[in-house]
Coordinates of C-alpha atoms and ligand atoms in Angstrom, one line a residue:
Chain A
M793 CA 106.4 133.4 157.6
E794 CA 102.8 132.4 157.1
W795 CA 104.1 131.2 153.7
I796 CA 106.3 128.8 155.4
Q797 CA 103.5 127.3 157.4
Q798 CA 101.4 127.0 154.2
L799 CA 104.2 125.4 152.3
V800 CA 104.6 122.8 155.2
N801 CA 100.7 122.3 155.1
G802 CA 100.9 121.9 151.2
I803 CA 103.6 119.4 151.6
S804 CA 101.7 117.4 154.1
L805 CA 98.7 117.3 152.1
G806 CA 100.8 116.6 148.9
S807 CA 102.4 113.5 150.8
I808 CA 99.2 112.0 151.4
Y809 CA 98.1 112.5 147.6
A810 CA 101.8 110.9 146.9
L811 CA 101.1 107.8 149.0
I812 CA 97.8 107.4 147.2
A813 CA 99.2 108.0 143.8
L814 CA 102.0 105.5 144.2
G815 CA 99.3 102.6 144.3
Y816 CA 97.6 103.9 141.1
T817 CA 100.9 104.1 139.4
M818 CA 102.4 100.8 140.5
V819 CA 99.0 98.9 139.6
Y820 CA 99.1 100.9 136.1
G821 CA 102.7 100.0 135.6
I822 CA 102.2 96.4 135.9
I823 CA 98.8 95.5 134.5
K824 CA 97.8 98.9 132.7
L825 CA 94.7 99.2 134.9
I826 CA 93.4 102.5 136.4
N827 CA 92.3 101.1 139.6
F828 CA 89.4 103.5 140.4
A829 CA 88.6 101.4 143.7
H830 CA 91.9 102.6 145.0
G831 CA 90.4 105.7 146.7
D832 CA 88.1 103.3 148.4
V833 CA 91.0 101.2 149.9
F834 CA 92.1 104.6 151.2
M835 CA 89.0 105.1 152.9
L836 CA 89.0 101.8 154.4
G837 CA 92.3 102.2 155.8
A838 CA 90.9 105.4 157.5
F839 CA 88.0 103.5 158.9
I840 CA 90.2 100.7 160.1
G841 CA 92.8 103.2 161.7
F842 CA 89.7 105.0 163.3
F843 CA 88.3 101.8 165.0
A844 CA 91.7 100.8 166.0
I845 CA 92.6 104.0 167.7
A846 CA 89.1 105.2 168.9
R847 CA 87.4 102.0 169.7
W848 CA 90.1 99.5 170.4
D849 CA 92.3 101.9 172.2
M850 CA 95.5 101.0 170.1
H851 CA 98.6 103.2 169.9
F852 CA 99.1 105.1 166.6
I853 CA 101.8 102.9 165.1
P854 CA 100.1 99.5 165.6
A855 CA 96.9 101.2 164.3
L856 CA 98.8 102.3 161.3
L857 CA 100.5 99.0 160.7
M858 CA 96.9 97.1 161.1
A859 CA 95.3 99.5 158.6
M860 CA 98.2 98.9 156.3
I861 CA 98.1 95.0 156.6
L862 CA 94.3 94.8 156.2
C863 CA 94.4 97.1 153.3
A864 CA 97.0 95.1 151.6
V865 CA 94.9 92.0 152.2
I866 CA 91.8 94.0 150.6
G867 CA 94.0 95.0 147.7
V868 CA 94.9 91.4 146.9
I869 CA 91.4 90.0 147.4
I870 CA 89.9 92.7 144.9
E871 CA 92.7 91.9 142.4
R872 CA 92.1 88.1 142.7
V873 CA 88.3 88.3 142.7
A874 CA 87.5 91.3 140.2
Y875 CA 90.7 92.0 138.1
K876 CA 92.5 88.7 137.4
R877 CA 90.1 87.4 135.3
L878 CA 90.0 90.5 133.1
R879 CA 93.8 90.2 132.3
N880 CA 93.3 89.7 128.7
A881 CA 90.0 91.7 128.3
T882 CA 89.8 95.0 126.8
R883 CA 91.1 98.0 128.9
I884 CA 87.4 99.5 128.9
A885 CA 86.0 96.3 130.5
A886 CA 88.6 96.2 133.4
L887 CA 88.1 100.1 133.8
I888 CA 84.3 99.7 134.2
T889 CA 85.0 96.8 136.5
A890 CA 87.2 99.0 138.8
I891 CA 84.5 101.6 138.8
G892 CA 82.0 98.9 139.8
V893 CA 84.4 97.6 142.7
S894 CA 84.7 101.3 143.7
L895 CA 81.0 101.8 144.3
L896 CA 80.6 98.4 145.8
I897 CA 83.1 99.2 148.5
E898 CA 81.5 102.4 149.2
Y899 CA 77.8 101.3 149.7
T900 CA 78.9 98.3 151.4
V901 CA 80.3 100.5 153.9
I902 CA 77.4 102.6 153.9
F903 CA 75.0 99.7 154.0
F904 CA 76.8 98.4 157.4
R905 CA 77.3 101.7 159.2
G906 CA 75.3 104.5 157.3
A907 CA 76.9 107.5 155.7
A908 CA 77.4 109.5 158.7
P909 CA 81.0 111.0 159.3
E910 CA 83.2 109.9 162.1
A911 CA 85.4 112.1 164.1
Y912 CA 89.2 111.0 164.3
P913 CA 90.5 111.1 167.9
T914 CA 93.4 113.6 168.6
I915 CA 96.5 111.9 169.2
F916 CA 98.6 115.0 169.8
E917 CA 98.5 117.0 173.0
N918 CA 100.3 120.1 171.3
P919 CA 98.7 120.9 168.1
S920 CA 101.6 123.1 166.9
F921 CA 105.0 124.2 168.0
N922 CA 107.0 127.1 167.3
V923 CA 110.4 127.1 165.2
F924 CA 112.1 130.5 165.0
G925 CA 108.7 132.3 165.2
V926 CA 107.0 130.0 162.6
Q927 CA 104.1 128.1 163.9
I928 CA 104.3 124.7 162.7
D929 CA 101.3 122.0 163.0
T930 CA 102.8 119.0 164.8
R931 CA 100.6 116.8 162.7
S932 CA 102.0 118.1 159.3
I933 CA 105.6 117.2 160.6
F934 CA 104.3 113.9 161.8
I935 CA 102.6 113.2 158.4
L936 CA 105.7 114.1 156.4
T937 CA 107.9 111.7 158.7
V938 CA 105.3 109.0 158.0
S939 CA 105.2 109.6 154.4
I940 CA 109.1 109.8 154.0
V941 CA 109.7 106.7 155.9
L942 CA 107.1 104.9 153.7
M943 CA 108.4 106.0 150.5
M944 CA 112.1 105.3 151.4
L945 CA 110.9 101.8 152.3
L946 CA 109.0 101.5 149.0
Q947 CA 112.3 102.7 147.2
F948 CA 114.1 100.0 149.0
I949 CA 111.7 97.3 148.3
V950 CA 111.5 98.2 144.5
H951 CA 115.1 98.5 143.9
R952 CA 116.8 96.2 146.4
T953 CA 114.5 93.3 147.1
K954 CA 113.9 90.3 145.0
I955 CA 110.1 90.7 144.8
G956 CA 110.9 94.5 143.9
K957 CA 112.9 93.4 141.0
A958 CA 110.4 90.8 139.9
M959 CA 107.9 93.9 140.0
R960 CA 110.0 95.9 137.9
A961 CA 110.7 93.0 135.4
V962 CA 107.0 92.1 135.2
S963 CA 106.0 95.6 134.5
H964 CA 108.5 95.8 131.7
D965 CA 107.9 92.5 130.0
A966 CA 105.7 89.8 131.6
D967 CA 106.6 87.1 129.3
A968 CA 110.3 87.7 129.7
A969 CA 109.9 87.7 133.2
R970 CA 108.2 84.2 133.1
L971 CA 111.2 83.0 131.3
M972 CA 113.2 84.1 134.3
G973 CA 111.0 81.7 136.6
I974 CA 109.1 84.6 138.1
N975 CA 105.5 84.0 139.1
V976 CA 103.7 86.9 137.4
D977 CA 100.5 86.3 139.2
N978 CA 102.1 86.6 142.7
T979 CA 104.1 89.6 141.5
I980 CA 100.8 91.3 140.6
S981 CA 99.3 90.4 143.8
A982 CA 102.3 91.8 145.7
T983 CA 102.0 95.1 143.7
F984 CA 98.4 95.4 144.8
A985 CA 99.4 94.5 148.3
I986 CA 102.0 97.1 148.6
G987 CA 100.0 99.9 146.7
S988 CA 96.8 99.1 148.9
A989 CA 98.9 99.2 152.3
L990 CA 100.4 102.6 151.3
A991 CA 96.8 104.0 150.5
G992 CA 95.7 102.5 153.8
A993 CA 98.6 104.5 155.6
A994 CA 97.4 107.5 153.7
G995 CA 93.9 107.0 155.1
V996 CA 95.0 106.9 158.8
I997 CA 97.2 110.0 158.4
F998 CA 94.5 111.6 156.5
G999 CA 92.0 111.0 159.4
I1000 CA 94.6 112.4 161.9
Y1001 CA 95.2 115.5 159.9
Y1002 CA 91.6 116.3 158.9
T1003 CA 89.8 114.6 161.7
R1004 CA 86.7 114.0 159.6
I1005 CA 86.2 110.7 157.7
D1006 CA 83.2 109.3 156.0
P1007 CA 82.5 106.3 153.5
L1008 CA 82.7 108.8 150.3
M1009 CA 86.0 110.5 151.5
G1010 CA 88.0 108.5 149.1
V1011 CA 86.3 109.7 145.9
L1012 CA 87.9 113.3 145.7
P1013 CA 91.4 112.3 147.1
G1014 CA 91.5 109.2 144.8
L1015 CA 90.7 111.3 141.7
K1016 CA 93.3 113.9 143.0
A1017 CA 95.9 111.1 143.4
F1018 CA 95.3 109.9 140.0
V1019 CA 95.9 113.4 138.7
A1020 CA 99.0 113.4 140.7
A1021 CA 100.1 110.0 139.1
V1022 CA 99.4 111.3 135.7
L1023 CA 101.3 114.6 136.4
G1024 CA 104.4 112.8 137.3
G1025 CA 104.0 110.0 134.4
I1026 CA 101.8 107.3 135.2
G1027 CA 103.7 104.0 136.0
I1028 CA 106.6 106.0 137.2
I1029 CA 107.3 105.8 141.0
P1030 CA 109.3 108.8 141.6
G1031 CA 106.7 110.7 139.4
A1032 CA 103.9 109.9 141.6
M1033 CA 105.6 111.2 144.5
A1034 CA 106.7 114.3 142.8
G1035 CA 103.2 114.7 141.3
G1036 CA 101.6 114.2 144.7
L1037 CA 103.8 117.0 146.3
V1038 CA 103.3 119.4 143.5
L1039 CA 99.6 118.9 143.7
G1040 CA 99.3 119.5 147.5
V1041 CA 101.5 122.8 147.3
V1042 CA 99.4 123.9 144.4
E1043 CA 96.3 123.4 146.1
T1044 CA 97.4 125.0 149.3
V1045 CA 98.8 128.0 147.4
V1046 CA 95.4 128.4 145.6
S1047 CA 93.7 128.5 149.0
A1048 CA 96.2 130.8 150.5
L1049 CA 95.6 133.3 147.8
G1050 CA 92.0 133.5 148.7
F1051 CA 90.6 131.2 146.0
S1052 CA 89.7 128.5 148.4
L1053 CA 86.5 127.8 146.4
W1054 CA 88.8 127.0 143.5
R1055 CA 91.0 124.6 145.5
D1056 CA 89.4 121.2 144.1
A1057 CA 89.3 122.7 140.7
A1058 CA 93.0 123.3 140.7
A1059 CA 93.7 119.7 140.4
F1060 CA 91.5 119.1 137.4
V1061 CA 92.9 122.3 135.8
I1062 CA 96.3 120.7 136.2
L1063 CA 95.2 117.5 134.6
I1064 CA 93.8 119.1 131.7
L1065 CA 96.9 121.2 131.2
I1066 CA 99.3 118.1 131.5
L1067 CA 97.2 116.2 129.1
I1068 CA 97.6 119.0 126.6
L1069 CA 101.2 120.0 127.2
R1070 CA 103.0 116.9 128.3
P1071 CA 100.8 113.7 128.3
A1072 CA 103.6 111.4 129.5
G1073 CA 104.0 113.6 132.6
I1074 CA 106.7 115.4 134.1
F1075 CA 109.0 112.4 134.5
G1076 CA 107.8 110.5 131.4
K1077 CA 110.6 111.1 129.1
N1078 CA 110.7 108.0 127.1
A1079 CA 108.9 105.6 129.3
R1080 CA 112.1 105.2 131.5
E1081 CA 111.6 103.5 134.9
K1082 CA 108.3 101.9 135.3
V1083 CA 107.0 100.5 138.6
Chain B
M1234 CA 116.9 64.4 127.1
L1235 CA 114.1 66.4 125.3
K1236 CA 111.3 64.6 123.3
V1237 CA 108.5 66.3 121.5
N1238 CA 105.9 64.0 120.6
D1239 CA 103.3 65.0 117.8
I1240 CA 102.4 68.4 119.2
D1241 CA 99.6 70.8 117.9
V1242 CA 99.8 74.5 119.1
Y1243 CA 97.3 77.1 118.3
Y1244 CA 97.1 80.9 118.6
G1245 CA 93.3 81.2 119.0
N1246 CA 92.1 79.6 115.8
I1247 CA 95.4 79.8 114.0
Q1248 CA 97.3 76.6 114.3
A1249 CA 101.1 77.3 114.3
L1250 CA 102.4 73.6 114.9
K1251 CA 101.0 70.6 113.4
G1252 CA 101.9 67.4 114.7
L1253 CA 105.6 68.4 115.3
S1254 CA 107.9 65.8 116.7
L1255 CA 111.5 66.3 117.6
E1256 CA 114.3 65.1 119.8
V1257 CA 117.3 66.5 121.5
N1258 CA 119.9 64.3 123.2
E1259 CA 122.0 65.3 126.1
G1260 CA 125.3 67.1 125.2
E1261 CA 124.0 68.1 121.5
I1262 CA 123.6 71.2 119.7
V1263 CA 120.6 70.9 117.7
T1264 CA 119.7 73.6 115.2
L1265 CA 115.9 74.1 113.9
I1266 CA 115.9 76.2 110.8
G1267 CA 112.9 77.5 108.8
A1268 CA 111.5 80.5 106.9
N1269 CA 109.8 83.6 108.5
G1270 CA 106.5 82.2 110.2
A1271 CA 107.5 78.5 110.1
G1272 CA 106.7 78.2 113.8
K1273 CA 110.2 78.1 115.2
S1274 CA 109.6 80.8 118.0
T1275 CA 106.2 79.1 118.7
L1276 CA 108.0 75.7 119.4
L1277 CA 110.5 77.4 121.7
K1278 CA 107.7 79.2 123.4
T1279 CA 105.8 75.9 124.0
L1280 CA 108.8 74.3 125.3
S1281 CA 109.4 77.0 128.0
G1282 CA 105.7 76.9 129.0
L1283 CA 104.6 80.4 127.6
L1284 CA 102.2 78.4 125.3
K1285 CA 100.4 75.1 125.8
P1286 CA 100.1 72.5 123.2
K1287 CA 96.6 71.2 122.4
R1288 CA 97.6 67.9 121.6
G1289 CA 100.8 65.7 122.0
S1290 CA 103.4 65.6 124.7
I1291 CA 106.7 66.9 125.7
E1292 CA 108.9 64.8 127.8
Y1293 CA 112.2 66.3 129.3
L1294 CA 114.5 64.0 131.4
G1295 CA 111.9 61.4 131.7
S1296 CA 108.9 63.5 132.9
A1297 CA 106.2 65.3 130.9
I1298 CA 106.5 69.0 131.0
D1299 CA 103.7 70.1 128.6
G1300 CA 101.2 72.3 130.1
K1301 CA 103.5 73.1 133.0
A1302 CA 104.0 76.6 134.4
A1303 CA 107.0 78.5 132.8
Q1304 CA 108.4 78.7 136.4
S1305 CA 108.5 75.1 137.0
I1306 CA 110.3 74.5 133.6
V1307 CA 113.0 77.0 134.4
K1308 CA 113.5 75.4 137.8
A1309 CA 113.9 71.8 135.9
G1310 CA 116.8 73.3 134.0
I1311 CA 115.4 74.8 130.8
S1312 CA 116.4 78.3 130.0
H1313 CA 115.1 80.3 126.9
V1314 CA 116.8 83.2 125.2
P1315 CA 114.0 84.8 123.5
E1316 CA 113.8 86.2 120.0
G1317 CA 114.5 89.9 120.1
R1318 CA 116.6 89.6 123.3
R1319 CA 113.9 90.9 125.6
V1320 CA 116.3 92.3 128.2
F1321 CA 114.8 94.2 130.9
A1322 CA 115.7 97.6 129.6
N1323 CA 115.0 99.5 132.8
M1324 CA 117.5 97.7 134.8
T1325 CA 121.0 97.4 134.8
V1326 CA 123.2 94.6 133.3
E1327 CA 123.8 93.3 136.6
E1328 CA 120.1 93.3 137.7
N1329 CA 119.4 91.5 134.5
L1330 CA 121.9 89.0 135.4
E1331 CA 120.4 88.6 138.8
L1332 CA 117.1 88.0 137.5
G1333 CA 118.3 85.3 135.5
A1334 CA 119.0 83.4 138.8
Y1335 CA 115.8 84.5 140.1
L1336 CA 114.7 80.8 141.4
R1337 CA 118.1 80.0 142.9
K1338 CA 119.2 80.2 146.2
D1339 CA 122.7 79.3 146.3
R1340 CA 124.3 82.6 146.8
E1341 CA 127.8 81.3 146.3
G1342 CA 127.1 79.5 143.2
I1343 CA 125.1 82.5 141.8
K1344 CA 128.1 84.7 142.4
K1345 CA 130.4 82.3 140.8
D1346 CA 128.2 81.8 137.6
M1347 CA 128.0 85.6 137.4
E1348 CA 131.8 85.7 137.3
H1349 CA 131.7 83.0 134.8
V1350 CA 129.1 84.9 132.6
Y1351 CA 131.6 88.1 132.8
E1352 CA 134.4 85.8 131.8
L1353 CA 132.5 84.8 128.7
F1354 CA 131.3 88.3 128.0
P1355 CA 134.0 90.8 129.1
R1356 CA 131.9 93.5 127.5
L1357 CA 129.1 92.9 130.0
F1358 CA 131.4 93.3 132.8
E1359 CA 132.6 96.7 131.7
R1360 CA 129.0 97.8 131.4
H1361 CA 127.6 96.1 134.6
K1362 CA 126.1 99.2 135.9
Q1363 CA 124.8 100.4 132.8
L1364 CA 121.0 100.3 131.9
S1365 CA 120.6 97.4 129.6
G1366 CA 118.1 99.5 127.3
T1367 CA 121.4 101.6 126.2
L1368 CA 123.3 98.5 125.3
S1369 CA 123.9 98.0 121.6
G1370 CA 122.3 94.9 119.9
G1371 CA 125.3 92.7 120.2
E1372 CA 125.7 93.5 123.8
Q1373 CA 122.0 92.9 124.4
Q1374 CA 122.3 89.6 122.8
M1375 CA 125.2 88.6 125.1
L1376 CA 123.3 89.8 128.1
A1377 CA 120.2 87.7 127.1
M1378 CA 122.6 84.8 126.9
G1379 CA 124.4 85.5 130.0
R1380 CA 121.0 86.1 131.9
A1381 CA 119.9 82.6 130.6
L1382 CA 123.0 81.0 131.6
M1383 CA 122.4 82.4 135.2
A1384 CA 119.6 79.9 135.7
K1385 CA 122.4 77.3 135.3
P1386 CA 120.3 75.2 132.7
K1387 CA 120.8 72.0 131.5
L1388 CA 119.1 72.8 128.2
I1389 CA 119.3 76.2 126.7
L1390 CA 116.9 77.2 124.0
M1391 CA 118.1 80.2 121.8
D1392 CA 116.0 81.9 119.3
E1393 CA 117.7 83.7 116.4
P1394 CA 120.8 84.8 118.4
S1395 CA 122.3 86.2 115.4
M1396 CA 119.5 88.4 114.3
G1397 CA 120.4 91.9 113.1
L1398 CA 124.1 91.5 114.2
A1399 CA 127.3 92.2 112.2
P1400 CA 129.3 89.2 110.8
L1401 CA 131.9 89.5 113.4
M1402 CA 129.4 89.7 116.2
V1403 CA 127.6 86.6 114.8
K1404 CA 131.0 84.8 114.8
N1405 CA 131.6 85.7 118.4
I1406 CA 128.1 84.6 119.5
F1407 CA 128.4 81.3 117.9
N1408 CA 131.9 80.7 119.2
I1409 CA 130.3 81.3 122.7
I1410 CA 127.4 78.8 121.9
E1411 CA 130.0 76.1 121.2
M1412 CA 131.9 77.0 124.4
V1413 CA 128.8 76.9 126.4
N1414 CA 127.9 73.6 124.8
K1415 CA 131.5 72.2 125.6
E1416 CA 130.8 72.8 129.2
G1417 CA 127.9 70.6 129.3
V1418 CA 124.7 72.4 128.2
T1419 CA 122.8 71.0 125.5
V1420 CA 121.6 73.7 123.2
L1421 CA 118.5 73.9 120.8
L1422 CA 119.2 76.8 118.3
V1423 CA 116.6 78.3 116.0
E1424 CA 118.4 80.2 113.3
Q1425 CA 117.8 82.1 110.1
N1426 CA 121.5 82.0 109.5
A1427 CA 121.3 78.3 108.3
N1428 CA 124.8 78.3 107.3
M1429 CA 126.3 79.3 110.7
A1430 CA 123.9 77.3 112.5
L1431 CA 124.8 74.1 110.5
S1432 CA 128.4 74.7 111.0
V1433 CA 128.2 74.5 115.0
A1434 CA 125.3 71.9 115.3
H1435 CA 125.5 68.4 115.4
R1436 CA 122.0 67.6 114.1
A1437 CA 119.4 69.6 112.2
Y1438 CA 115.6 69.9 111.7
V1439 CA 113.9 72.0 109.0
L1440 CA 110.6 73.4 109.7
E1441 CA 108.0 74.5 107.3
T1442 CA 104.6 75.9 108.0
G1443 CA 104.4 74.0 111.4
K1444 CA 105.9 70.8 110.4
I1445 CA 109.2 69.2 110.4
V1446 CA 109.9 68.4 106.7
L1447 CA 113.6 67.4 106.9
S1448 CA 116.0 66.1 109.5
G1449 CA 119.5 64.6 109.9
S1450 CA 122.9 65.3 110.9
A1451 CA 124.1 69.0 110.2
K1452 CA 126.5 67.7 107.8
E1453 CA 123.9 65.8 105.8
L1454 CA 121.6 68.9 105.6
Q1455 CA 124.5 71.1 104.6
E1456 CA 124.8 69.0 101.6
S1457 CA 121.1 68.5 100.9
D1458 CA 119.9 70.1 97.7
E1459 CA 116.7 71.1 99.3
V1460 CA 118.6 72.8 102.1
K1461 CA 120.9 74.5 99.8
A1462 CA 118.4 76.0 97.5
A1463 CA 115.9 77.2 100.2
Y1464 CA 118.2 78.1 103.1
L1465 CA 121.8 78.5 102.2
G1466 CA 121.1 81.0 99.3
G1467 CA 121.6 78.2 96.5
L1468 CA 125.3 78.1 97.4
Ligands
ATP224 N1 100.7 86.0 119.4 C1 100.4 85.4 118.2 N2 99.1 85.5 117.7 C2 98.7 84.9 116.6 N3 99.4 84.4 115.7 C3 100.6 84.3 115.9 C4 101.2 84.8 117.1 N4 102.6 84.4 117.2 C5 102.9 83.9 115.9 N5 101.9 83.7 115.5 C6 101.7 83.0 114.0 O1 102.1 81.8 114.1 C7 103.1 81.3 113.0 C8 104.3 81.0 113.6 O2 105.1 82.2 114.3 P1 106.6 82.1 114.7 O3 106.7 83.4 115.6 O4 106.6 80.9 115.6 O5 107.4 82.0 113.5 P2 108.9 81.8 113.4 O6 109.2 80.6 112.7 O7 109.6 82.1 114.6 O8 109.2 83.0 112.2 P3 110.4 84.2 112.4 O9 111.7 83.6 111.8 O10 109.9 85.2 111.7 O11 110.8 84.5 113.9 C9 103.1 82.7 112.1 O12 102.0 82.4 111.0 C10 102.5 83.7 113.0 O13 101.8 84.8 112.3
MG225 MG1 110.7 83.6 115.4

């Protein structure tokens, strides 16, 4: 029975990775940039949610929405200010810029509020409930619900809406998309907005789940989400979802087997294995569906 | 309808078009023939706003369009069927057609035009749910043309629609070009297949290393010795 609990924990952790990984993979799909500042947008989302809930007494859902909207705006600003002018630059220049943006965000936050961690308020009265003798963490179920709703919403946007179709068109062939009358710059901004909003949401639910947040909290989950995106096949949306879940479950299993010190290493072992065995990722057969 | 005036176009330091001028009148099929690397695709990309001329002007329906963004050119009624089809391989036939109508808001009109495209290309209708990357070359060409028509263009630019197609399919594609033209769409057709192109066109230009070297009615060019020698395989 404990295994079921562990599995549920693994899936909720994995859905946080998946939400972050989606932003990595969408941005990569459309401009071929590994946006290393993405983990920091996740951190900003966690802090926005924290202030909203703890300081301004907002309810969870409005706080989540506020974090998502502000992160979307931040994502677009990052893209317009830092990355847009590098569209035709070498990939390494863009990558170094992304690392620079990441450090800038982290240390700006530290500059204004210090590096001390913050404790997220509890939002559930009952920490867990019992299903047929299995003790299930309320927050796990809740995280899972939020993630599933957001992922379904994303699938809907990408496949059914005009902007989603534009995103897929631009990621496949930007010039051909221009010939359809698609505004490529706006489409790229929309991709950053959506990816950053998902990272913001991940930040808030991470805060609720792990209760402790700090200005450097985005580094490790960011790297792991990147691994998840590569695992699923970078640029492929369902791949990011699957990669995140697999990674979360693997980490939890590694901990449950008594190797909790190895937990963080697991992600990077997976990264090395996937790069050796199947560099295109699980879903990356022949570069099927990007963004 | 379209007036290109003495344009220079560069890729970095390489000059691809050198003082090129040409004109397309409403209702015509005008063809542009020339060897590989002459600058044909460059001209079409400049007309549709993917490239900007360094010098000269482009006038369309009385207003300047040189240097305008691609989307405003599409909006003004110019559609470009690019070289190599460039269909969105990761999307279905139907989604590709929908993207062709990206800037349009008239749902009813879009629906009607989609039906019309399916009439022109029944093969596309049979495959409307298929991923376009899995279509044959000829079907992809049909899709690229259908997608361009979905924008409801007044002027359509076609870049080597016969490339890599079997003779029967080439014939089919050229029939459709004539049909589309009869429906009132003006056509600027770039072709390697000079024979075919001259047989459907009203007028023609010959492009060599970025410059127009010859122009006239299609008939005149068909009979010109230079064209025969260089582009019609010395027939
Ligand atoms: N992106 C580019 N960068 C640099 N040079 C280019 C680029 N595209 C085209 N050129 C050059 O510009 C010239 C004209 O090319 P263009 O593609 O317009 O020729 P074309 O007439 O369409 O030839 P083809 O019949 O082979 O399609 C060529 O010399 C080509 O090498
Ligand atoms: Mg060409």
